[in-house]
Amino acid sequence: MRIISLIGCLLMPAMASAATLSDYQVIGSHNSYKRALPSSVLAFLQAEHPRLAQQINYSHIPLKQQLALGLRQLEIDVVNDPQGNQYDQIELAQRFHEQWFSEAELKALAKPGFKVMHIPHVDVMTDCISFADCLTTLVDWSQANPKHFPVLVTLNAKENQPDFISQKAPAPFTAESYAALDAEIRGILQDKLITPDAIRGEHNTLRDAVLHNGWPDIDALRGKFIFLFDASAHQRELYADDHPSLRGRSMFAAYPADKDEAAIMVLNEPARQQAEIRERVSQGFLVRTRADADFTATPQQMQEQFEYAQRSGAQFISTDFYPHSAQARHTGYQVQFADGDFVRANPLTK
């Protein structure tokens, strides 16, 4: 099927004019680890929970392939499994008398630690079973491409599951959980991790550092990763507890602009939030937004949202419809910049 590129109408600024991370605009993927639903699960959801089926019927190529394609923003969801054995017997797999994982994958699922999945016991097919596996995949690719553009990795901590699942609820993320999560990121990424401490420098708060110093030159960040915790209000509060301005933390987090911890925002509605995104970018914050989020939208409606995202100046634009994704192949709609690339100079800050 011929792929029709539906792209924004903005003129492409010259990359030479961009100097710091905030001066670029990047396309990346949403729930980047996610593989396709088993056919039995999709059929069950379409019959019993059709809206949910519509919302989660998408998938992605492996993480390394996304990075090789040029995507420079990824998203990973984790569940907390401190004791192990909470996710080695997936409820829907058992209900349908199916085996979705290899023996090695089941052993990995049985071990204590952070697991990667979208919806516990429902949408669990993933490019990497454990969070450590995902991190190792990123590092391996980075070592093979040491001068790559910095990659933003958005992280969600999953603490709930659908009411139709009878297995015990996901373990909550506690102060100890966040310490372990930070340690895992730092331990695997090592010098490839850009931390809040590195950006804050001598300033009292992370917010002050971003507003007054901005972000480092892009060459200083090449070959590295930034982790952004896309957290609920409760999760943000706990993550900053005893870590003012995220001192000692491995991740930035999406705090409101008036908080000392503010540095990177998540503002996912570029049409409705256009003015706010432009204001935050002009102040010096980084912003992540979405080019598409509603699978009931027409290609024209998705194109319009992508154009709003570009005009907003948000530095990171997340999509499910990058070229070679299953969604792009199926619909003929794909998201990329005018020259076919995924990184360009930011039209708002150039």
CSV table of C-alpha atoms in Angstrom, one decimal:
chain,number,residue,atom,x,y,z
A,1,MET,CA,0.0,0.0,0.0
A,2,ARG,CA,1.3,3.4,-0.9
A,3,ILE,CA,2.2,5.5,2.3
A,4,ILE,CA,0.9,9.0,2.1
A,5,SER,CA,3.0,11.4,4.2
A,6,LEU,CA,0.7,13.8,6.0
A,7,ILE,CA,3.1,16.4,7.4
A,8,GLY,CA,3.0,19.9,8.7
A,9,CYS,CA,3.1,22.8,6.4
A,10,LEU,CA,5.9,24.7,8.3
A,11,LEU,CA,9.0,25.7,6.6
A,12,MET,CA,12.1,23.7,7.7
A,13,PRO,CA,14.5,25.9,9.7
A,14,ALA,CA,18.2,25.4,9.1
A,15,MET,CA,19.7,23.0,11.6
A,16,ALA,CA,22.8,25.2,11.8
A,17,SER,CA,20.8,27.8,13.7
A,18,ALA,CA,20.1,25.4,16.6
A,19,ALA,CA,22.6,25.3,19.5
A,20,THR,CA,21.1,23.9,22.7
A,21,LEU,CA,18.6,21.1,23.3
A,22,SER,CA,15.8,23.5,23.6
A,23,ASP,CA,16.5,24.8,20.1
A,24,TYR,CA,15.5,21.4,18.5
A,25,GLN,CA,12.3,19.7,17.8
A,26,VAL,CA,12.2,15.9,17.9
A,27,ILE,CA,9.7,13.2,16.9
A,28,GLY,CA,9.5,10.0,19.0
A,29,SER,CA,7.1,7.2,19.9
A,30,HIS,CA,4.4,6.6,22.5
A,31,ASN,CA,4.6,3.4,24.6
A,32,SER,CA,7.6,2.5,22.5
A,33,TYR,CA,8.1,-1.0,23.9
A,34,LYS,CA,4.6,-2.2,23.1
A,35,ARG,CA,4.0,-5.2,20.9
A,36,ALA,CA,0.7,-6.3,19.3
A,37,LEU,CA,-2.1,-7.7,21.5
A,38,PRO,CA,-2.6,-11.5,21.1
A,39,SER,CA,-5.6,-12.1,18.8
A,40,SER,CA,-7.6,-13.7,21.7
A,41,VAL,CA,-7.2,-10.6,23.8
A,42,LEU,CA,-8.2,-8.2,21.0
A,43,ALA,CA,-11.3,-10.3,20.3
A,44,PHE,CA,-12.2,-10.4,24.0
A,45,LEU,CA,-11.8,-6.7,24.4
A,46,GLN,CA,-13.7,-5.9,21.2
A,47,ALA,CA,-16.6,-7.9,22.5
A,48,GLU,CA,-16.6,-6.9,26.1
A,49,HIS,CA,-14.7,-3.6,26.3
A,50,PRO,CA,-14.7,-2.1,22.8
A,51,ARG,CA,-13.5,1.4,23.8
A,52,LEU,CA,-10.4,-0.1,25.5
A,53,ALA,CA,-9.8,-2.4,22.5
A,54,GLN,CA,-9.8,0.7,20.3
A,55,GLN,CA,-7.4,2.6,22.6
A,56,ILE,CA,-4.8,-0.1,22.8
A,57,ASN,CA,-4.8,-1.8,19.4
A,58,TYR,CA,-1.5,-0.6,18.3
A,59,SER,CA,2.1,-1.8,18.4
A,60,HIS,CA,5.7,-0.8,17.6
A,61,ILE,CA,8.8,-2.1,16.0
A,62,PRO,CA,11.6,-3.0,18.4
A,63,LEU,CA,13.4,-0.2,20.3
A,64,LYS,CA,16.7,-0.6,18.4
A,65,GLN,CA,14.8,-0.3,15.1
A,66,GLN,CA,13.1,2.9,16.3
A,67,LEU,CA,16.4,4.4,17.3
A,68,ALA,CA,18.0,3.3,14.0
A,69,LEU,CA,15.1,4.9,12.1
A,70,GLY,CA,15.9,8.2,13.8
A,71,LEU,CA,13.4,8.5,16.6
A,72,ARG,CA,14.9,10.3,19.6
A,73,GLN,CA,12.1,10.2,22.2
A,74,LEU,CA,10.8,6.9,23.7
A,75,GLU,CA,8.3,6.0,26.3
A,76,ILE,CA,8.5,3.0,28.8
A,77,ASP,CA,5.9,1.9,31.3
A,78,VAL,CA,7.0,0.0,34.4
A,79,VAL,CA,5.2,-2.0,37.1
A,80,ASN,CA,6.7,-2.6,40.5
A,81,ASP,CA,7.2,-6.3,41.4
A,82,PRO,CA,9.5,-6.3,44.5
A,83,GLN,CA,8.7,-9.9,45.5
A,84,GLY,CA,8.5,-11.5,42.1
A,85,ASN,CA,5.9,-14.0,40.8
A,86,GLN,CA,3.2,-11.3,40.3
A,87,TYR,CA,3.3,-11.4,36.5
A,88,ASP,CA,4.6,-14.8,35.5
A,89,GLN,CA,1.0,-16.1,35.3
A,90,ILE,CA,-0.9,-13.6,33.2
A,91,GLU,CA,-4.6,-13.7,33.9
A,92,LEU,CA,-5.9,-13.4,30.3
A,93,ALA,CA,-3.3,-15.9,29.0
A,94,GLN,CA,-4.5,-18.4,31.6
A,95,ARG,CA,-8.2,-17.6,30.9
A,96,PHE,CA,-7.7,-18.4,27.2
A,97,HIS,CA,-5.4,-21.4,27.9
A,98,GLU,CA,-2.5,-19.8,25.9
A,99,GLN,CA,1.2,-19.4,26.4
A,100,TRP,CA,2.5,-16.0,25.3
A,101,PHE,CA,6.0,-16.2,26.6
A,102,SER,CA,9.0,-18.4,26.2
A,103,GLU,CA,10.5,-20.3,29.2
A,104,ALA,CA,13.2,-17.7,29.5
A,105,GLU,CA,10.7,-14.9,29.5
A,106,LEU,CA,8.6,-16.6,32.1
A,107,LYS,CA,11.7,-17.0,34.3
A,108,ALA,CA,12.4,-13.3,33.9
A,109,LEU,CA,8.8,-12.4,34.7
A,110,ALA,CA,9.0,-14.5,37.9
A,111,LYS,CA,12.1,-12.7,39.3
A,112,PRO,CA,11.7,-9.6,41.6
A,113,GLY,CA,12.2,-6.3,39.9
A,114,PHE,CA,10.6,-3.7,37.6
A,115,LYS,CA,8.7,-5.2,34.6
A,116,VAL,CA,7.7,-3.5,31.4
A,117,MET,CA,4.0,-3.7,30.3
A,118,HIS,CA,1.1,-1.4,29.4
A,119,ILE,CA,-1.8,-2.9,31.3
A,120,PRO,CA,-1.1,-5.6,33.9
A,121,HIS,CA,-2.6,-9.0,32.9
A,122,VAL,CA,-4.1,-7.6,29.8
A,123,ASP,CA,-1.7,-5.7,27.5
A,124,VAL,CA,1.6,-7.3,28.4
A,125,MET,CA,3.5,-8.1,25.2
A,126,THR,CA,6.7,-6.1,25.2
A,127,ASP,CA,10.0,-5.7,23.4
A,128,CYS,CA,11.8,-6.1,26.8
A,129,ILE,CA,10.4,-8.1,29.8
A,130,SER,CA,12.3,-6.2,32.5
A,131,PHE,CA,13.1,-2.6,32.8
A,132,ALA,CA,16.8,-3.5,33.1
A,133,ASP,CA,16.5,-5.3,29.7
A,134,CYS,CA,15.1,-2.1,28.1
A,135,LEU,CA,17.9,0.0,29.7
A,136,THR,CA,20.5,-2.4,28.4
A,137,THR,CA,19.0,-2.3,24.9
A,138,LEU,CA,19.3,1.5,25.0
A,139,VAL,CA,22.9,1.4,26.2
A,140,ASP,CA,24.0,-1.2,23.6
A,141,TRP,CA,22.6,0.9,20.8
A,142,SER,CA,24.2,4.0,22.2
A,143,GLN,CA,27.6,2.4,22.5
A,144,ALA,CA,27.3,1.4,18.8
A,145,ASN,CA,26.3,5.0,17.9
A,146,PRO,CA,28.2,7.1,20.4
A,147,LYS,CA,27.6,10.5,18.8
A,148,HIS,CA,23.8,10.2,18.6
A,149,PHE,CA,21.4,13.1,19.3
A,150,PRO,CA,20.3,12.9,23.0
A,151,VAL,CA,17.3,10.7,23.6
A,152,LEU,CA,14.4,11.6,26.0
A,153,VAL,CA,12.9,8.5,27.6
A,154,THR,CA,9.5,9.2,29.3
A,155,LEU,CA,8.6,6.8,32.1
A,156,ASN,CA,5.2,5.9,33.6
A,157,ALA,CA,4.9,4.0,36.8
A,158,LYS,CA,1.8,1.8,36.6
A,159,GLU,CA,-0.2,1.3,39.8
A,160,ASN,CA,-3.6,0.1,38.6
A,161,GLN,CA,-5.3,-2.4,36.4
A,162,PRO,CA,-8.8,-2.9,35.0
A,163,ASP,CA,-11.7,-4.0,37.2
A,164,PHE,CA,-12.2,-7.2,35.2
A,165,ILE,CA,-8.8,-8.5,36.3
A,166,SER,CA,-9.1,-10.6,39.5
A,167,GLN,CA,-5.3,-10.9,40.3
A,168,LYS,CA,-4.0,-8.8,43.1
A,169,ALA,CA,-3.5,-5.1,42.3
A,170,PRO,CA,-0.1,-3.9,41.2
A,171,ALA,CA,2.3,-3.1,44.0
A,172,PRO,CA,2.4,0.7,44.7
A,173,PHE,CA,5.6,2.7,44.2
A,174,THR,CA,7.0,3.7,47.5
A,175,ALA,CA,10.1,5.8,48.5
A,176,GLU,CA,12.1,2.6,48.5
A,177,SER,CA,10.7,1.7,45.0
A,178,TYR,CA,11.8,5.0,43.6
A,179,ALA,CA,15.3,4.6,45.2
A,180,ALA,CA,15.6,1.2,43.5
A,181,LEU,CA,14.3,2.6,40.2
A,182,ASP,CA,16.8,5.4,40.3
A,183,ALA,CA,19.6,3.1,41.2
A,184,GLU,CA,18.8,0.8,38.2
A,185,ILE,CA,18.7,3.7,35.8
A,186,ARG,CA,22.0,5.1,37.1
A,187,GLY,CA,23.7,1.8,37.4
A,188,ILE,CA,23.0,0.7,33.8
A,189,LEU,CA,23.2,4.1,32.1
A,190,GLN,CA,26.2,5.4,34.1
A,191,ASP,CA,27.9,8.3,32.2
A,192,LYS,CA,25.2,8.2,29.5
A,193,LEU,CA,22.7,9.6,31.9
A,194,ILE,CA,21.9,13.3,32.1
A,195,THR,CA,20.7,13.9,35.7
A,196,PRO,CA,18.8,16.8,37.3
A,197,ASP,CA,22.0,17.5,39.4
A,198,ALA,CA,24.0,18.0,36.2
A,199,ILE,CA,21.5,20.6,34.9
A,200,ARG,CA,21.0,22.3,38.2
A,201,GLY,CA,24.7,23.0,38.7
A,202,GLU,CA,25.3,25.7,41.4
A,203,HIS,CA,21.7,27.0,41.3
A,204,ASN,CA,19.5,26.5,44.4
A,205,THR,CA,16.7,25.0,42.4
A,206,LEU,CA,16.3,23.1,39.1
A,207,ARG,CA,13.7,25.6,37.9
A,208,ASP,CA,16.2,28.5,38.4
A,209,ALA,CA,18.9,26.7,36.5
A,210,VAL,CA,16.6,26.1,33.5
A,211,LEU,CA,15.2,29.7,33.5
A,212,HIS,CA,18.5,31.4,33.9
A,213,ASN,CA,21.1,29.0,32.3
A,214,GLY,CA,18.9,27.1,29.8
A,215,TRP,CA,20.0,23.8,28.5
A,216,PRO,CA,23.5,22.7,27.5
A,217,ASP,CA,24.9,22.9,24.0
A,218,ILE,CA,23.8,19.9,22.0
A,219,ASP,CA,27.3,18.6,21.5
A,220,ALA,CA,27.7,18.2,25.3
A,221,LEU,CA,24.7,15.9,25.4
A,222,ARG,CA,25.4,13.6,22.4
A,223,GLY,CA,25.5,10.0,23.2
A,224,LYS,CA,23.3,10.5,26.3
A,225,PHE,CA,19.8,10.0,27.7
A,226,ILE,CA,17.4,12.1,29.7
A,227,PHE,CA,14.7,10.3,31.7
A,228,LEU,CA,11.4,12.1,32.4
A,229,PHE,CA,9.0,10.7,35.0
A,230,ASP,CA,5.5,11.4,33.7
A,231,ALA,CA,4.0,11.1,37.1
A,232,SER,CA,0.7,11.7,38.9
A,233,ALA,CA,0.5,14.5,41.5
A,234,HIS,CA,0.9,11.9,44.3
A,235,GLN,CA,3.9,10.3,42.5
A,236,ARG,CA,5.5,13.6,41.9
A,237,GLU,CA,5.2,14.6,45.6
A,238,LEU,CA,6.7,11.3,46.7
A,239,TYR,CA,9.5,11.4,44.2
A,240,ALA,CA,10.6,14.9,45.4
A,241,ASP,CA,10.2,14.0,49.1
A,242,ASP,CA,13.7,14.4,50.7
A,243,HIS,CA,15.0,15.2,47.2
A,244,PRO,CA,14.3,19.0,46.8
A,245,SER,CA,14.9,20.1,43.2
A,246,LEU,CA,15.4,16.4,42.5
A,247,ARG,CA,18.8,16.3,44.2
A,248,GLY,CA,20.3,12.9,43.8
A,249,ARG,CA,17.5,11.7,41.5
A,250,SER,CA,18.1,9.9,38.2
A,251,MET,CA,15.0,11.3,36.5
A,252,PHE,CA,13.5,14.7,35.8
A,253,ALA,CA,9.7,14.7,36.4
A,254,ALA,CA,6.8,16.6,34.9
A,255,TYR,CA,6.2,19.3,37.7
A,256,PRO,CA,4.1,22.4,37.2
A,257,ALA,CA,6.0,25.5,36.1
A,258,ASP,CA,6.0,27.1,39.5
A,259,LYS,CA,7.7,24.2,41.4
A,260,ASP,CA,11.4,24.2,42.2
A,261,GLU,CA,11.6,20.8,40.5
A,262,ALA,CA,10.2,22.1,37.2
A,263,ALA,CA,12.4,21.6,34.1
A,264,ILE,CA,10.5,19.5,31.6
A,265,MET,CA,6.7,19.6,31.0
A,266,VAL,CA,4.2,17.1,29.6
A,267,LEU,CA,1.5,19.0,27.8
A,268,ASN,CA,-0.2,16.5,25.5
A,269,GLU,CA,-2.9,18.7,23.8
A,270,PRO,CA,-1.1,21.0,21.5
A,271,ALA,CA,-4.3,22.6,20.1
A,272,ARG,CA,-5.9,23.4,23.4
A,273,GLN,CA,-2.6,24.1,25.2
A,274,GLN,CA,-0.9,26.0,22.3
A,275,ALA,CA,-0.4,29.2,24.2
A,276,GLU,CA,0.8,27.5,27.4
A,277,ILE,CA,3.3,25.3,25.5
A,278,ARG,CA,4.7,28.3,23.6
A,279,GLU,CA,5.0,30.2,26.9
A,280,ARG,CA,6.8,27.4,28.6
A,281,VAL,CA,9.2,26.9,25.7
A,282,SER,CA,9.9,30.6,25.6
A,283,GLN,CA,10.7,30.6,29.3
A,284,GLY,CA,13.3,27.9,28.8
A,285,PHE,CA,11.5,24.7,29.8
A,286,LEU,CA,11.4,21.6,27.6
A,287,VAL,CA,8.0,20.3,26.6
A,288,ARG,CA,6.7,17.0,25.5
A,289,THR,CA,3.5,16.9,23.5
A,290,ARG,CA,1.6,14.4,21.3
A,291,ALA,CA,1.0,14.4,17.5
A,292,ASP,CA,-1.9,12.0,17.9
A,293,ALA,CA,-3.8,10.3,20.8
A,294,ASP,CA,-7.2,9.5,19.5
A,295,PHE,CA,-7.5,6.4,17.3
A,296,THR,CA,-11.0,7.5,16.3
A,297,ALA,CA,-9.6,10.6,14.7
A,298,THR,CA,-9.4,10.9,10.9
A,299,PRO,CA,-6.0,11.3,9.2
A,300,GLN,CA,-6.9,14.9,8.5
A,301,GLN,CA,-7.6,15.5,12.2
A,302,MET,CA,-4.4,13.8,13.2
A,303,GLN,CA,-2.5,16.0,10.7
A,304,GLU,CA,-4.0,19.1,12.2
A,305,GLN,CA,-2.9,18.0,15.7
A,306,PHE,CA,0.6,17.3,14.4
A,307,GLU,CA,0.7,20.8,12.8
A,308,TYR,CA,-0.4,22.3,16.2
A,309,ALA,CA,2.4,20.3,17.9
A,310,GLN,CA,5.0,21.7,15.5
A,311,ARG,CA,3.8,25.3,15.7
A,312,SER,CA,3.8,25.1,19.5
A,313,GLY,CA,7.6,24.8,19.7
A,314,ALA,CA,7.4,21.7,22.0
A,315,GLN,CA,10.7,20.1,21.7
A,316,PHE,CA,9.5,16.5,21.9
A,317,ILE,CA,6.5,15.3,19.8
A,318,SER,CA,5.2,11.7,20.5
A,319,THR,CA,3.4,9.7,17.9
A,320,ASP,CA,2.1,6.1,17.2
A,321,PHE,CA,2.3,6.8,13.4
A,322,TYR,CA,6.0,7.2,12.5
A,323,PRO,CA,7.0,5.5,9.2
A,324,HIS,CA,7.3,1.7,9.4
A,325,SER,CA,5.0,1.5,12.4
A,326,ALA,CA,2.1,-1.0,12.1
A,327,GLN,CA,-0.3,2.0,12.3
A,328,ALA,CA,1.3,3.8,9.5
A,329,ARG,CA,1.3,0.7,7.3
A,330,HIS,CA,-2.3,0.1,8.0
A,331,THR,CA,-3.7,3.6,7.6
A,332,GLY,CA,-1.4,5.2,5.1
A,333,TYR,CA,-0.8,8.1,7.5
A,334,GLN,CA,2.6,8.8,8.9
A,335,VAL,CA,4.3,11.5,11.0
A,336,GLN,CA,7.7,13.0,10.1
A,337,PHE,CA,9.0,16.4,9.4
A,338,ALA,CA,8.9,18.0,6.0
A,339,ASP,CA,12.3,16.6,4.9
A,340,GLY,CA,11.4,13.1,6.1
A,341,ASP,CA,13.6,13.4,9.2
A,342,PHE,CA,12.8,13.2,12.9
A,343,VAL,CA,15.0,15.9,14.3
A,344,ARG,CA,15.0,19.6,13.2
A,345,ALA,CA,15.6,23.1,14.4
A,346,ASN,CA,12.8,24.4,16.6
A,347,PRO,CA,10.6,26.9,14.7
A,348,LEU,CA,9.9,28.8,17.9
A,349,THR,CA,13.4,29.3,19.2
A,350,LYS,CA,15.5,29.3,16.0
